[in-house]
Amino acid sequence: MGRWIVDSPLELEPLLRETEDPGSGALVIFYGTVRNENEGRPVQAMTYEAHVALAEKTLNEIEAETLEKFGVRRCRIQHRIGTLQLGEPSVLIVVRGGHRTEAYAASRYAIDEVKQRAAIWKEEHYADGDSRYLDGVPLTRKDETPA
Amino acid sequence: MGRWIVDSPLELEPLLRETEDPGSGALVIFYGTVRNENEGRPVQAMTYEAHVALAEKTLNEIEAETLEKFGVRRCRIQHRIGTLQLGEPSVLIVVRGGHRTEAYAASRYAIDEVKQRAAIWKEEHYADGDSRYLDGVPLTRKDETPA
Amino acid sequence: MKIQVIFYGGLKQDVGTKQQTFEFPGDGLTVGGLVEALKAQYPALAVRLDTIAYAVNDEIVELNTVLRDGDQAGLLPPVSGG
Amino acid sequence: MKIQVIFYGGLKQDVGTKQQTFEFPGDGLTVGGLVEALKAQYPALAVRLDTIAYAVNDEIVELNTVLRDGDQAGLLPPVSGG
């Protein structure tokens, strides 16, 4: 566990303090939260697993890219692992920028990249007791697989 | 003062509790904060004034429109009045929706409308002791003015 | 009749007062009539009128709205919240 | 040499184990060679290989990466964080 991957409830306050910046006029915060249904099936909980070292490296990279690409002034990303109940936040993204246009765009970029690139997996637990790992985005390209 | 216009520091927690929703998977929070410069001029503080009754009515309407137009599940808007120091939030928008695309779009719509339509005015206080009301967006059309 | 006029935002600097109560003889004064009277008293107002909206009590109104004794009239310059 | 293999996400259900240590004779085993050995032991793996990425210790690696005694190899199926 560390700066980006945490196994306890996500806390906004420390990230707000860490990113305080009088040069920013816009603060956009995104939380992904556990939803009570997916594709029509009632969900009861969600378990998140990570390759912690890899995921931390990727989230660190995404923070740096977000600052660079959008000219925002602060970007912090945290993702929680473990079993989360309905409504609990799994991911938290804090972006501060001079103005709102770039802050919204940067926040959106960061969450899209997290979903595409971070070594994190989720298993949905359904109300009927069944559970399933969700289909996701391959980290590898087809030409990298064994012949 | 009331549900939308407040004269004390904006508080996120009550709005998060009020909007709790297990049917939402995305939570987008926007804060506008007092920035240390505007158009190159160092800013020291900002005073916000409202026609409270009108502004409350408008923010209420914007919440309803945001829910309707974007299909998000929750929208709350609060704007603070009085004198704010650097970094303090002047406006807070909480949107919860099923998925992130509509939640970001709804949040952006809400802040854009607040800036265009709410009967709120800001006066910038500069480091040199001067102060100035900012140019804004007319609430009226040209054809409504006296001949 | 008595009308309380409130100048919002930068208008209060232009006219030099935040609010003022005016006494008008008789009935039937419209918002437009009030504005004409204010223009006479505050020349600085004239140049800003085409971007000002008017509220009576808690409603945005048109210039032909008729005022009643005790009404509160707000002059609303371009807004700049957020 | 000993290689600890960790199956992430849904892979651990497919193969029935979260992690397992394998002993290989000699040196020079590549990630590709490891994968071939795993395929033989876990037929369920074969159909998923074209979407799996490989990590050795804390790095994503190519199939020609040579493993060393004590390495930890992670098999990473498509990710679904957020």
Tab-separated table of N, CA and C in Angstrom, chain A residues 29-35 87-88 90-91 111 115, chain B residues 19 21-29 72-74 94-104:
chain	number	residue	atom	x	y	z
A	29	ILE	N	-13.352	17.053	-8.454
A	29	ILE	CA	-13.126	15.812	-7.719
A	29	ILE	C	-14.002	14.737	-8.349
A	30	PHE	N	-13.396	13.616	-8.681
A	30	PHE	CA	-14.184	12.484	-9.188
A	30	PHE	C	-14.061	11.319	-8.227
A	31	TYR	N	-15.213	10.723	-7.928
A	31	TYR	CA	-15.255	9.466	-7.179
A	31	TYR	C	-15.980	8.422	-8.029
A	32	GLY	N	-15.382	7.257	-8.179
A	32	GLY	CA	-16.136	6.106	-8.675
A	32	GLY	C	-16.661	5.366	-7.458
A	33	THR	N	-17.947	5.043	-7.482
A	33	THR	CA	-18.544	4.396	-6.314
A	33	THR	C	-19.220	3.092	-6.722
A	34	VAL	N	-19.344	2.174	-5.767
A	34	VAL	CA	-19.931	0.864	-6.067
A	34	VAL	C	-21.435	1.033	-6.269
A	35	ARG	N	-21.883	0.610	-7.429
A	35	ARG	CA	-23.265	0.803	-7.862
A	35	ARG	C	-24.059	-0.478	-7.622
A	87	GLY	N	-22.091	1.888	-2.677
A	87	GLY	CA	-21.935	3.316	-2.418
A	87	GLY	C	-20.528	3.716	-2.013
A	88	GLU	N	-19.706	2.756	-1.619
A	88	GLU	CA	-18.340	3.127	-1.194
A	88	GLU	C	-17.487	3.513	-2.405
A	90	SER	N	-14.371	3.644	-4.816
A	90	SER	CA	-13.237	2.788	-5.184
A	90	SER	C	-12.071	3.607	-5.700
A	91	VAL	N	-12.370	4.749	-6.286
A	91	VAL	CA	-11.299	5.565	-6.860
A	91	VAL	C	-11.628	7.032	-6.622
A	111	ILE	N	-9.370	9.597	-15.096
A	111	ILE	CA	-10.171	8.411	-14.775
A	111	ILE	C	-10.225	7.454	-15.976
A	115	LYS	N	-8.793	3.477	-15.813
A	115	LYS	CA	-9.590	2.309	-16.191
A	115	LYS	C	-8.935	1.481	-17.289
B	19	THR	N	-27.147	13.462	-0.806
B	19	THR	CA	-27.250	12.902	-2.163
B	19	THR	C	-26.876	11.426	-2.235
B	21	ASP	N	-26.572	7.674	-2.823
B	21	ASP	CA	-27.387	6.950	-3.800
B	21	ASP	C	-26.662	5.718	-4.310
B	22	PRO	N	-27.100	4.545	-3.913
B	22	PRO	CA	-26.431	3.319	-4.361
B	22	PRO	C	-26.654	3.034	-5.844
B	23	GLY	N	-27.553	3.781	-6.484
B	23	GLY	CA	-27.758	3.600	-7.917
B	23	GLY	C	-26.790	4.406	-8.761
B	24	SER	N	-25.935	5.198	-8.126
B	24	SER	CA	-24.955	6.009	-8.849
B	24	SER	C	-23.572	5.374	-8.761
B	25	GLY	N	-22.873	5.378	-9.892
B	25	GLY	CA	-21.512	4.859	-9.922
B	25	GLY	C	-20.474	5.957	-10.074
B	26	ALA	N	-20.935	7.176	-10.322
B	26	ALA	CA	-20.008	8.302	-10.533
B	26	ALA	C	-20.460	9.496	-9.715
B	27	LEU	N	-19.496	10.115	-9.077
B	27	LEU	CA	-19.753	11.310	-8.263
B	27	LEU	C	-18.749	12.365	-8.711
B	28	VAL	N	-19.261	13.466	-9.249
B	28	VAL	CA	-18.383	14.560	-9.689
B	28	VAL	C	-18.684	15.777	-8.827
B	29	ILE	N	-17.639	16.304	-8.227
B	29	ILE	CA	-17.747	17.461	-7.341
B	29	ILE	C	-16.954	18.601	-7.963
B	72	VAL	N	-28.868	12.491	-14.839
B	72	VAL	CA	-28.139	12.138	-13.617
B	72	VAL	C	-29.144	12.000	-12.472
B	73	ARG	N	-28.687	11.419	-11.354
B	73	ARG	CA	-29.632	11.048	-10.300
B	73	ARG	C	-29.671	12.054	-9.146
B	74	ARG	N	-28.614	12.835	-8.991
B	74	ARG	CA	-28.584	13.818	-7.916
B	74	ARG	C	-27.840	15.056	-8.406
B	94	VAL	N	-22.418	19.265	-6.573
B	94	VAL	CA	-22.314	17.814	-6.371
B	94	VAL	C	-23.272	17.127	-7.336
B	95	VAL	N	-22.731	16.269	-8.188
B	95	VAL	CA	-23.566	15.516	-9.132
B	95	VAL	C	-23.274	14.026	-8.975
B	96	ARG	N	-24.321	13.233	-8.885
B	96	ARG	CA	-24.169	11.771	-8.903
B	96	ARG	C	-24.988	11.205	-10.050
B	97	GLY	N	-24.379	10.295	-10.781
B	97	GLY	CA	-25.087	9.670	-11.891
B	97	GLY	C	-24.648	8.228	-12.045
B	98	GLY	N	-25.379	7.517	-12.890
B	98	GLY	CA	-25.046	6.111	-13.121
B	98	GLY	C	-23.613	5.949	-13.600
B	99	HIS	N	-23.241	6.744	-14.598
B	99	HIS	CA	-21.911	6.619	-15.194
B	99	HIS	C	-21.241	7.978	-15.325
B	100	ARG	N	-19.934	7.951	-15.551
B	100	ARG	CA	-19.171	9.191	-15.468
B	100	ARG	C	-19.445	10.170	-16.595
B	101	THR	N	-19.728	9.680	-17.799
B	101	THR	CA	-19.897	10.612	-18.918
B	101	THR	C	-20.983	11.637	-18.609
B	102	GLU	N	-22.132	11.176	-18.188
B	102	GLU	CA	-23.227	12.121	-17.905
B	102	GLU	C	-22.952	12.920	-16.635
B	103	ALA	N	-22.238	12.329	-15.693
B	103	ALA	CA	-21.967	13.068	-14.452
B	103	ALA	C	-21.043	14.264	-14.720
B	104	TYR	N	-20.000	14.068	-15.530
B	104	TYR	CA	-19.117	15.190	-15.879
B	104	TYR	C	-19.889	16.253	-16.675
